[in-house]
CSV table of C-alpha atoms and ligand atoms in Angstrom, one decimal:
chain,number,residue,atom,x,y,z
A,99,MET,CA,121.1,-141.0,-3.1
A,100,GLN,CA,120.4,-142.0,0.5
A,101,SER,CA,117.3,-140.1,1.7
A,102,GLY,CA,116.9,-138.1,4.9
A,103,LYS,CA,116.6,-134.5,6.1
A,104,ILE,CA,120.4,-134.5,6.8
A,105,VAL,CA,122.7,-136.8,4.9
A,106,VAL,CA,126.4,-136.9,5.7
A,107,LYS,CA,128.7,-138.8,3.3
A,108,ASN,CA,132.3,-139.8,3.9
A,109,LEU,CA,133.0,-136.6,5.8
A,110,TYR,CA,136.5,-135.7,7.0
A,111,LYS,CA,137.9,-132.8,9.0
A,112,VAL,CA,141.6,-132.5,9.4
A,113,PHE,CA,143.0,-129.6,11.5
A,114,GLY,CA,146.5,-129.0,10.1
A,115,GLN,CA,148.7,-128.1,7.2
A,116,ASN,CA,148.2,-130.8,4.7
A,117,GLU,CA,144.6,-132.0,5.0
A,118,GLN,CA,144.6,-134.3,1.9
A,119,GLU,CA,147.8,-136.0,2.9
A,120,ALA,CA,146.3,-136.8,6.3
A,121,ILE,CA,143.2,-138.2,4.7
A,122,ASP,CA,145.2,-140.4,2.3
A,123,LEU,CA,147.2,-141.7,5.3
A,124,LEU,CA,144.0,-142.5,7.2
A,125,LYS,CA,142.8,-144.4,4.2
A,126,GLU,CA,146.1,-146.3,4.2
A,127,GLY,CA,145.3,-147.3,7.8
A,128,TRP,CA,147.4,-144.9,9.8
A,129,SER,CA,145.9,-144.2,13.2
A,130,LYS,CA,144.8,-140.7,14.4
A,131,ASP,CA,147.7,-140.7,16.9
A,132,LYS,CA,150.3,-141.6,14.4
A,133,ILE,CA,149.2,-138.9,12.0
A,134,LEU,CA,149.4,-136.4,14.9
A,135,ALA,CA,152.8,-137.6,16.0
A,136,GLU,CA,154.4,-137.7,12.6
A,137,LYS,CA,152.5,-135.1,10.6
A,138,GLY,CA,151.2,-132.8,13.2
A,139,SER,CA,147.7,-132.9,11.9
A,140,VAL,CA,144.7,-133.4,14.2
A,141,ILE,CA,142.0,-135.7,12.9
A,142,GLY,CA,138.7,-134.1,14.0
A,143,VAL,CA,136.3,-136.2,12.0
A,144,SER,CA,137.2,-139.3,10.0
A,145,ASP,CA,135.0,-140.9,7.2
A,146,VAL,CA,131.7,-140.3,8.9
A,147,SER,CA,128.5,-141.2,7.0
A,148,PHE,CA,125.0,-141.2,8.5
A,149,SER,CA,121.6,-139.6,7.9
A,150,VAL,CA,119.0,-138.0,10.1
A,151,GLU,CA,115.3,-138.4,9.3
A,152,GLU,CA,112.9,-135.5,9.2
A,153,GLY,CA,111.4,-135.0,12.7
A,154,GLU,CA,114.0,-137.3,14.4
A,155,ILE,CA,116.1,-136.5,17.5
A,156,PHE,CA,119.5,-137.9,16.8
A,157,VAL,CA,121.9,-137.9,19.7
A,158,LEU,CA,125.7,-137.8,19.2
A,159,MET,CA,127.7,-139.3,22.1
A,160,GLY,CA,131.3,-139.9,22.6
A,161,LEU,CA,134.2,-139.2,25.0
A,162,SER,CA,135.7,-135.7,25.1
A,163,GLY,CA,137.7,-135.0,21.9
A,164,SER,CA,135.9,-137.7,19.9
A,165,GLY,CA,134.7,-135.1,17.3
A,166,LYS,CA,131.1,-134.4,18.2
A,167,SER,CA,131.3,-130.7,18.1
A,168,THR,CA,133.4,-130.7,15.0
A,169,LEU,CA,130.9,-133.0,13.3
A,170,ILE,CA,127.9,-130.8,14.0
A,171,ARG,CA,129.8,-127.7,12.9
A,172,LEU,CA,130.6,-129.4,9.7
A,173,ILE,CA,126.9,-129.9,9.1
A,174,ASN,CA,126.1,-126.2,9.2
A,175,ARG,CA,129.5,-125.4,7.8
A,176,LEU,CA,130.7,-123.3,10.7
A,177,VAL,CA,133.7,-125.6,10.1
A,178,GLU,CA,134.8,-126.3,6.4
A,179,PRO,CA,135.0,-130.0,5.6
A,180,SER,CA,138.4,-131.3,4.4
A,181,SER,CA,136.5,-133.8,2.2
A,182,GLY,CA,133.1,-135.3,1.9
A,183,ASP,CA,129.5,-134.1,1.6
A,184,VAL,CA,126.7,-132.8,3.7
A,185,PHE,CA,123.2,-132.7,2.2
A,186,ILE,CA,120.3,-130.8,3.8
A,187,ASP,CA,117.0,-131.4,2.1
A,188,GLY,CA,118.9,-132.9,-0.8
A,189,GLN,CA,121.0,-129.7,-1.2
A,190,ASN,CA,124.8,-130.0,-1.0
A,191,VAL,CA,125.8,-127.6,1.8
A,192,ALA,CA,129.4,-127.4,0.6
A,193,LYS,CA,128.2,-126.1,-2.8
A,194,LEU,CA,126.0,-123.4,-1.4
A,195,PRO,CA,127.1,-119.8,-2.0
A,196,LYS,CA,128.1,-118.1,1.2
A,197,ALA,CA,125.0,-115.8,1.2
A,198,GLN,CA,122.6,-118.7,0.8
A,199,LEU,CA,124.4,-120.6,3.5
A,200,ILE,CA,124.0,-117.7,6.0
A,201,GLU,CA,120.4,-117.5,5.0
A,202,LEU,CA,119.9,-121.2,5.6
A,203,ARG,CA,121.5,-121.0,9.1
A,204,ARG,CA,119.5,-117.9,10.0
A,205,ARG,CA,116.1,-119.2,8.8
A,206,ASP,CA,116.1,-122.9,9.0
A,207,MET,CA,118.8,-124.0,11.4
A,208,SER,CA,119.2,-122.9,15.0
A,209,MET,CA,122.0,-123.8,17.4
A,210,VAL,CA,121.8,-124.0,21.1
A,211,PHE,CA,125.0,-124.3,23.2
A,212,GLN,CA,125.9,-125.0,26.8
A,213,SER,CA,126.7,-121.3,27.4
A,214,PHE,CA,123.5,-119.8,26.2
A,215,ALA,CA,125.0,-116.3,25.8
A,216,LEU,CA,122.0,-114.2,26.6
A,217,MET,CA,122.4,-110.5,26.4
A,218,PRO,CA,122.2,-109.2,29.9
A,219,SER,CA,120.9,-105.7,29.1
A,220,ARG,CA,118.0,-107.1,27.1
A,221,THR,CA,114.7,-108.4,28.4
A,222,VAL,CA,113.8,-112.1,28.2
A,223,LEU,CA,111.4,-111.2,25.4
A,224,ASP,CA,114.1,-109.3,23.4
A,225,ASN,CA,116.6,-112.1,23.9
A,226,ALA,CA,114.0,-114.6,22.6
A,227,ALA,CA,113.3,-112.4,19.7
A,228,PHE,CA,116.9,-111.8,18.8
A,229,GLY,CA,117.1,-114.3,15.9
A,230,LEU,CA,114.1,-112.8,14.3
A,231,GLU,CA,115.5,-109.3,14.7
A,232,VAL,CA,118.7,-110.5,12.9
A,233,ALA,CA,116.5,-112.0,10.2
A,234,GLY,CA,114.9,-108.5,9.7
A,235,VAL,CA,111.4,-109.3,11.1
A,236,GLY,CA,109.6,-106.2,12.3
A,237,ARG,CA,109.2,-105.5,16.0
A,238,LYS,CA,105.5,-106.3,16.4
A,239,GLU,CA,105.7,-109.6,14.6
A,240,ARG,CA,108.9,-110.7,16.3
A,241,GLU,CA,107.6,-109.9,19.8
A,242,GLU,CA,104.4,-111.9,19.1
A,243,ARG,CA,106.4,-114.8,17.9
A,244,ALA,CA,108.8,-114.6,20.8
A,245,MET,CA,105.9,-114.5,23.2
A,246,THR,CA,104.5,-117.7,21.6
A,247,VAL,CA,107.7,-119.6,22.1
A,248,LEU,CA,108.2,-118.2,25.6
A,249,LYS,CA,104.8,-119.7,26.4
A,250,GLN,CA,105.9,-123.0,24.9
A,251,VAL,CA,108.9,-123.1,27.3
A,252,GLY,CA,106.8,-121.8,30.2
A,253,LEU,CA,108.4,-118.4,30.6
A,254,ASP,CA,105.8,-116.0,29.2
A,255,THR,CA,105.3,-114.4,32.7
A,256,PHE,CA,109.0,-113.6,32.7
A,257,ALA,CA,109.0,-111.8,29.4
A,258,GLN,CA,109.9,-108.4,30.8
A,259,LYS,CA,112.6,-109.6,33.2
A,260,HIS,CA,116.3,-109.6,32.6
A,261,PRO,CA,118.4,-112.7,32.4
A,262,HIS,CA,120.1,-112.1,35.8
A,263,GLU,CA,116.7,-112.4,37.4
A,264,LEU,CA,116.3,-115.9,36.1
A,265,SER,CA,117.8,-119.2,37.4
A,266,GLY,CA,120.2,-121.1,35.2
A,267,GLY,CA,117.5,-123.5,34.0
A,268,MET,CA,115.3,-120.6,33.1
A,269,GLN,CA,118.1,-118.9,31.2
A,270,GLN,CA,118.6,-122.1,29.2
A,271,ARG,CA,114.9,-122.1,28.4
A,272,VAL,CA,115.3,-118.6,27.0
A,273,GLY,CA,118.2,-119.9,24.9
A,274,LEU,CA,115.9,-122.7,23.6
A,275,ALA,CA,113.1,-120.1,23.0
A,276,ARG,CA,115.5,-118.0,21.0
A,277,ALA,CA,116.3,-121.0,18.9
A,278,LEU,CA,112.7,-121.9,18.4
A,279,ALA,CA,111.5,-118.4,17.6
A,280,VAL,CA,112.8,-118.5,14.1
A,281,ASN,CA,110.7,-121.7,13.6
A,282,PRO,CA,113.6,-123.7,12.1
A,283,SER,CA,113.0,-127.1,10.8
A,284,MET,CA,116.4,-128.1,12.2
A,285,ILE,CA,118.0,-127.5,15.6
A,286,ILE,CA,121.6,-128.4,16.5
A,287,MET,CA,122.2,-128.6,20.3
A,288,ASP,CA,125.7,-129.0,21.6
A,289,GLU,CA,125.6,-130.1,25.2
A,290,ALA,CA,122.8,-127.7,25.6
A,291,PHE,CA,121.7,-129.0,29.0
A,292,SER,CA,125.0,-130.0,30.4
A,293,ALA,CA,125.5,-127.0,32.6
A,294,LEU,CA,122.2,-127.6,34.4
A,295,ASP,CA,121.7,-129.6,37.6
A,296,PRO,CA,120.1,-133.0,37.1
A,297,LEU,CA,116.6,-131.8,38.0
A,298,LYS,CA,116.7,-128.8,35.7
A,299,ARG,CA,118.2,-131.0,33.0
A,300,ARG,CA,115.3,-133.4,33.2
A,301,GLU,CA,112.9,-130.5,33.1
A,302,MET,CA,114.5,-129.2,29.9
A,303,GLN,CA,114.4,-132.7,28.4
A,304,ASP,CA,110.7,-132.8,29.2
A,305,VAL,CA,110.2,-129.4,27.6
A,306,LEU,CA,112.0,-130.7,24.5
A,307,ILE,CA,110.1,-133.9,24.4
A,308,GLU,CA,106.8,-132.0,24.8
A,309,LEU,CA,107.7,-129.6,22.0
A,310,GLN,CA,108.6,-132.4,19.8
A,311,LYS,CA,105.1,-133.8,20.1
A,312,THR,CA,103.5,-130.7,18.7
A,313,HIS,CA,106.1,-129.4,16.3
A,314,ARG,CA,108.3,-132.2,15.0
A,315,ARG,CA,111.7,-130.8,14.2
A,316,THR,CA,114.9,-132.5,13.1
A,317,ILE,CA,117.3,-132.2,16.0
A,318,ILE,CA,120.9,-133.2,16.4
A,319,PHE,CA,121.7,-133.3,20.1
A,320,VAL,CA,125.2,-133.7,21.4
A,321,SER,CA,125.3,-135.2,24.9
A,322,HIS,CA,127.8,-136.6,27.4
A,323,ASP,CA,125.0,-138.1,29.4
A,324,ILE,CA,123.8,-141.6,28.4
A,325,GLU,CA,120.6,-141.2,30.4
A,326,GLU,CA,119.8,-138.1,28.5
A,327,ALA,CA,120.6,-139.7,25.2
A,328,MET,CA,118.3,-142.6,25.9
A,329,ARG,CA,115.5,-140.4,27.1
A,330,ILE,CA,115.3,-138.0,24.2
A,331,GLY,CA,117.1,-139.8,21.4
A,332,ASN,CA,115.1,-141.6,18.7
A,333,ARG,CA,118.6,-142.9,17.6
A,334,ILE,CA,122.0,-142.5,19.1
A,335,GLY,CA,125.3,-142.2,17.2
A,336,ILE,CA,128.5,-143.1,19.2
A,337,MET,CA,131.8,-141.4,18.2
A,338,GLU,CA,135.3,-142.5,19.0
A,339,GLY,CA,138.4,-140.8,17.8
A,340,GLY,CA,136.7,-138.9,15.0
A,341,LYS,CA,134.8,-142.0,13.7
A,342,LEU,CA,131.1,-142.8,14.0
A,343,ILE,CA,131.4,-146.2,15.5
A,344,GLN,CA,127.7,-147.2,15.7
A,345,VAL,CA,124.3,-145.8,15.1
A,346,GLY,CA,121.0,-147.3,16.4
A,347,THR,CA,118.0,-146.9,18.6
A,348,PRO,CA,118.9,-147.0,22.3
A,349,GLN,CA,117.6,-150.5,22.5
A,350,GLU,CA,119.7,-151.7,19.5
A,351,LEU,CA,122.8,-150.3,21.1
A,352,VAL,CA,122.1,-151.9,24.4
A,353,ASP,CA,121.3,-155.2,22.8
A,354,ASN,CA,124.1,-155.3,20.3
A,355,PRO,CA,127.0,-152.9,21.2
A,356,ALA,CA,129.5,-152.9,18.4
A,357,ASN,CA,132.5,-153.0,20.8
A,358,ASP,CA,133.5,-152.4,24.4
A,359,TYR,CA,133.7,-148.7,23.9
A,360,VAL,CA,130.0,-148.6,23.1
A,361,ARG,CA,129.2,-151.2,25.8
A,362,ASN,CA,130.9,-149.1,28.4
A,363,PHE,CA,128.5,-146.2,27.8
A,364,PHE,CA,125.6,-148.4,28.9
A,365,ASP,CA,127.3,-150.0,31.8
A,366,THR,CA,126.0,-147.6,34.3
A,367,VAL,CA,122.5,-147.6,32.9
A,368,ASP,CA,119.6,-149.6,34.2
A,369,THR,CA,118.6,-150.4,30.7
A,370,ASN,CA,115.4,-152.2,31.8
A,371,ARG,CA,114.0,-148.8,32.6
A,372,TYR,CA,113.9,-148.0,28.9
A,373,LEU,CA,111.8,-151.0,27.9
A,374,THR,CA,108.5,-150.2,26.4
A,375,ALA,CA,105.3,-152.2,26.1
A,376,GLY,CA,106.2,-153.1,22.5
A,377,GLN,CA,109.4,-154.8,23.7
A,378,LEU,CA,107.6,-156.6,26.5
A,379,LYS,CA,104.6,-158.0,24.7
A,380,ALA,CA,104.3,-161.6,23.7
A,381,ASP,CA,101.7,-163.9,22.1
A,382,SER,CA,101.2,-165.6,25.5
A,383,VAL,CA,97.4,-165.1,25.7
A,384,PRO,CA,95.2,-167.4,23.6
A,385,LEU,CA,93.2,-165.3,21.1
A,386,PHE,CA,89.7,-165.9,19.8
A,387,VAL,CA,88.0,-164.1,17.0
A,388,HIS,CA,84.5,-162.7,17.3
A,389,ASN,CA,83.7,-162.5,13.6
A,390,GLY,CA,80.1,-161.6,13.9
A,391,GLN,CA,79.6,-164.6,16.0
A,392,ALA,CA,80.9,-164.8,19.6
A,393,PRO,CA,83.3,-167.7,20.4
A,394,ASP,CA,81.7,-170.7,22.0
A,395,ALA,CA,82.4,-170.7,25.8
A,396,LEU,CA,82.8,-174.5,26.1
A,397,MET,CA,85.2,-174.6,23.2
A,398,VAL,CA,87.3,-171.8,24.7
A,399,CYS,CA,87.2,-173.4,28.1
A,400,GLN,CA,88.4,-176.7,26.7
A,401,GLN,CA,91.2,-175.0,24.7
A,402,LEU,CA,92.4,-173.0,27.7
A,403,GLN,CA,92.6,-176.1,29.8
A,404,ASP,CA,94.5,-177.9,27.1
A,405,MET,CA,97.0,-175.1,27.0
A,406,ASP,CA,97.1,-174.7,30.7
A,407,LYS,CA,96.2,-171.0,30.4
A,408,HIS,CA,94.0,-168.9,32.6
A,409,TYR,CA,92.9,-166.1,30.3
A,410,ALA,CA,91.7,-165.6,26.8
A,411,PHE,CA,91.4,-162.5,24.7
A,412,VAL,CA,88.7,-161.8,22.1
A,413,VAL,CA,89.3,-159.6,19.1
A,414,ASP,CA,87.0,-158.7,16.2
A,415,GLU,CA,87.6,-159.8,12.6
A,416,PHE,CA,89.8,-156.7,12.1
A,417,ASN,CA,92.0,-157.5,15.1
A,418,LYS,CA,90.5,-154.8,17.4
A,419,PHE,CA,90.5,-155.8,21.0
A,420,LYS,CA,87.1,-156.6,22.4
A,421,GLY,CA,87.7,-157.9,25.9
A,422,SER,CA,89.2,-160.6,28.1
A,423,ILE,CA,87.8,-163.6,29.9
A,424,SER,CA,89.2,-165.8,32.6
A,425,LEU,CA,88.9,-169.5,32.8
A,426,GLU,CA,87.2,-169.1,36.2
A,427,LYS,CA,84.6,-166.8,34.7
A,428,ILE,CA,83.8,-169.3,31.9
A,429,ALA,CA,83.5,-172.1,34.4
A,430,LEU,CA,80.9,-170.0,36.3
A,431,LEU,CA,79.0,-169.3,33.1
A,432,VAL,CA,78.9,-172.9,32.2
A,433,GLU,CA,77.9,-173.9,35.7
A,434,ASP,CA,75.1,-171.4,35.7
A,435,GLY,CA,73.8,-172.8,32.5
A,436,GLN,CA,74.2,-169.4,30.8
A,437,PRO,CA,74.2,-169.1,27.0
A,438,HIS,CA,77.4,-170.7,25.8
A,439,SER,CA,78.9,-167.8,23.9
A,440,LEU,CA,81.4,-165.2,24.8
A,441,ASP,CA,79.7,-162.1,23.6
A,442,ALA,CA,80.5,-158.5,24.7
A,443,LYS,CA,78.5,-158.5,27.9
A,444,VAL,CA,80.4,-161.4,29.5
A,445,LEU,CA,83.8,-160.1,28.4
A,446,LYS,CA,85.9,-157.9,30.7
A,447,HIS,CA,86.7,-154.6,29.1
A,448,ILE,CA,90.4,-153.6,29.4
A,449,ASP,CA,91.9,-150.5,27.9
A,450,CYS,CA,94.7,-151.5,25.5
A,451,ILE,CA,98.1,-150.0,26.2
A,452,PRO,CA,100.1,-148.5,23.3
A,453,GLU,CA,103.4,-150.1,22.2
A,454,ASP,CA,105.5,-147.1,23.2
A,455,LEU,CA,104.3,-147.0,26.8
A,456,PRO,CA,107.3,-147.1,29.1
A,457,LEU,CA,107.9,-149.8,31.6
A,458,SER,CA,107.0,-147.8,34.7
A,459,GLU,CA,103.5,-147.2,33.3
A,460,VAL,CA,103.2,-150.8,32.2
A,461,ILE,CA,103.9,-151.8,35.8
A,462,GLU,CA,101.2,-149.5,37.1
A,463,ARG,CA,98.7,-151.0,34.8
A,464,LEU,CA,99.6,-154.5,35.6
A,465,VAL,CA,99.3,-153.7,39.3
A,466,ASP,CA,95.8,-152.4,38.8
A,467,ASN,CA,94.7,-155.2,36.6
A,468,GLU,CA,94.2,-158.8,37.6
A,469,GLY,CA,95.2,-160.6,34.4
A,470,PRO,CA,97.3,-159.8,31.4
A,471,ILE,CA,97.0,-156.5,29.5
A,472,PRO,CA,96.5,-156.2,25.8
A,473,VAL,CA,98.9,-154.1,23.7
A,474,MET,CA,97.9,-152.3,20.5
A,475,ASP,CA,99.9,-151.0,17.6
A,476,GLU,CA,99.9,-147.5,16.2
A,477,GLY,CA,96.7,-148.3,14.2
A,478,GLY,CA,94.9,-149.4,17.3
A,479,PHE,CA,95.1,-153.1,16.4
A,480,TYR,CA,95.8,-155.8,19.0
A,481,CYS,CA,99.4,-157.0,18.8
A,482,GLY,CA,100.2,-158.9,21.9
A,483,ALA,CA,99.9,-159.2,25.7
A,484,ILE,CA,101.8,-158.5,28.8
A,485,SER,CA,101.4,-160.5,31.9
A,486,LYS,CA,103.1,-160.1,35.3
A,487,GLY,CA,105.0,-163.3,34.7
A,488,ARG,CA,106.0,-162.3,31.2
A,489,LEU,CA,107.3,-159.0,32.6
A,490,LEU,CA,109.4,-160.6,35.2
A,491,THR,CA,111.1,-163.1,32.8
A,492,ARG,CA,111.8,-160.3,30.3
A,493,MET,CA,113.4,-158.2,33.0
A,494,GLN,CA,115.6,-161.0,34.0
A,495,GLY,CA,117.0,-160.8,30.5
A,496,ASP,CA,115.2,-163.5,28.6
B,569,ATP,N1,139.7,-125.4,15.7
B,569,ATP,C1,140.4,-126.5,16.0
B,569,ATP,N2,141.7,-126.6,15.8
B,569,ATP,C2,142.5,-127.7,16.0
B,569,ATP,N3,142.0,-128.8,16.5
B,569,ATP,C3,140.7,-128.8,16.8
B,569,ATP,C4,139.8,-127.7,16.6
B,569,ATP,N4,138.6,-128.0,17.0
B,569,ATP,C5,138.6,-129.3,17.4
B,569,ATP,N5,139.9,-129.8,17.3
B,569,ATP,C6,140.3,-131.2,17.6
B,569,ATP,O1,139.4,-132.1,17.0
B,569,ATP,C7,139.2,-133.2,17.9
B,569,ATP,C8,137.7,-133.2,18.2
B,569,ATP,O2,137.2,-132.1,18.9
B,569,ATP,P1,135.7,-131.8,19.3
B,569,ATP,O3,135.7,-130.5,19.9
B,569,ATP,O4,134.9,-132.0,18.1
B,569,ATP,O5,135.4,-133.0,20.3
B,569,ATP,P2,134.1,-133.2,21.2
B,569,ATP,O6,133.8,-134.6,21.0
B,569,ATP,O7,133.1,-132.2,20.9
B,569,ATP,O8,134.7,-133.1,22.7
B,569,ATP,P3,134.0,-132.5,24.0
B,569,ATP,O9,133.1,-133.6,24.5
B,569,ATP,O10,135.1,-132.2,24.9
B,569,ATP,O11,133.2,-131.3,23.6
B,569,ATP,C9,140.0,-132.9,19.2
B,569,ATP,O12,141.1,-133.7,19.1
B,569,ATP,C10,140.2,-131.4,19.1
B,569,ATP,O13,141.5,-131.2,19.7
B,570,MG,MG1,132.2,-130.7,22.1
């Protein structure tokens, strides 16, 4: 079986009288519109298969009516599937007895909606603690846990206020706190931030991204907003007419859209903004290895001239970055009659940038730094370089 925290297999949802007939007709190639016109059944979700990894934010996008809300409700079985399977932690949700299902939803799966439905007569703290109250957690413990999550969303000082004393964005944060309080491993968010103005929405996205750094949860996030999807999504799934048309990382979808429908989503987006150091790096800087013995200055000088390059990087035998040196600097060393070896004291120290550093910060670093900048992978090993020239060519679409 395909692995993943959430695995969806050949899932269908038909709203109408004869669900199986509609599915058979879909399999025969009938369109969603034809089935509606001739059989009166609405196809909500049609043969959808995908999986969401533990700790991933998976964003579902698609035009209105494409089946996003239906799909996420099928996952927690607020909507009964017409056919197909949903596995959560390897467990078939469709086969769970009702009581266990309710337990799963209550303890391990929170939902956050656009209308956050706070209870006006209760304090912020009591609203945040509501899920725990329903789960039968005692007052002292639930208030402590609610306070902890209110801190996480930056609302602890408002704990004793009532919802009407809060702005829309703050109310949405209470909604998020309520979802987090039960400490679920999964959160399903349906257009959770859509009612907020752009600034508040960004702020909530930041809260979510920050939270995800400390507590990695599996999140399915429905959004209309491509900028939002690209900002928070590890992967994005695009739905059209009940079908999941394409799944991929933001960059994969931008680079290889499956069709015009997918491409259109990205038309308005300045996709360069989403580039990271890892996508911008190249093997453009000559690399020399200091394996106990520093590289010879004259040899490096000669090779740089042969390659028409101005800079060299030096790494140790494990591929950890040691420093950079320019052709000019080597020339000076050689002129001065200094020892002909490029050891640590003649190299220029540069902090490596991580592969996931976004373009804006890469640019800042390039502005501050004369030559190219080294990039390191997750293990801290050198994996490429970014120069100003390289950045400009990449942004032109090369
Ligand atoms: N309870 C229902 N009864 C009948 N049809 C439904 C029901 N719920 C959804 N549908 C239909 O299923 C299709 C998918 O709807 P869904 O709400 O999942 O779309 P969506 O992608 O979430 O749209 P939106 O972006 O507007 O929220 C639509 O054609 C809708 O009319
Ligand atoms: Mg919806």
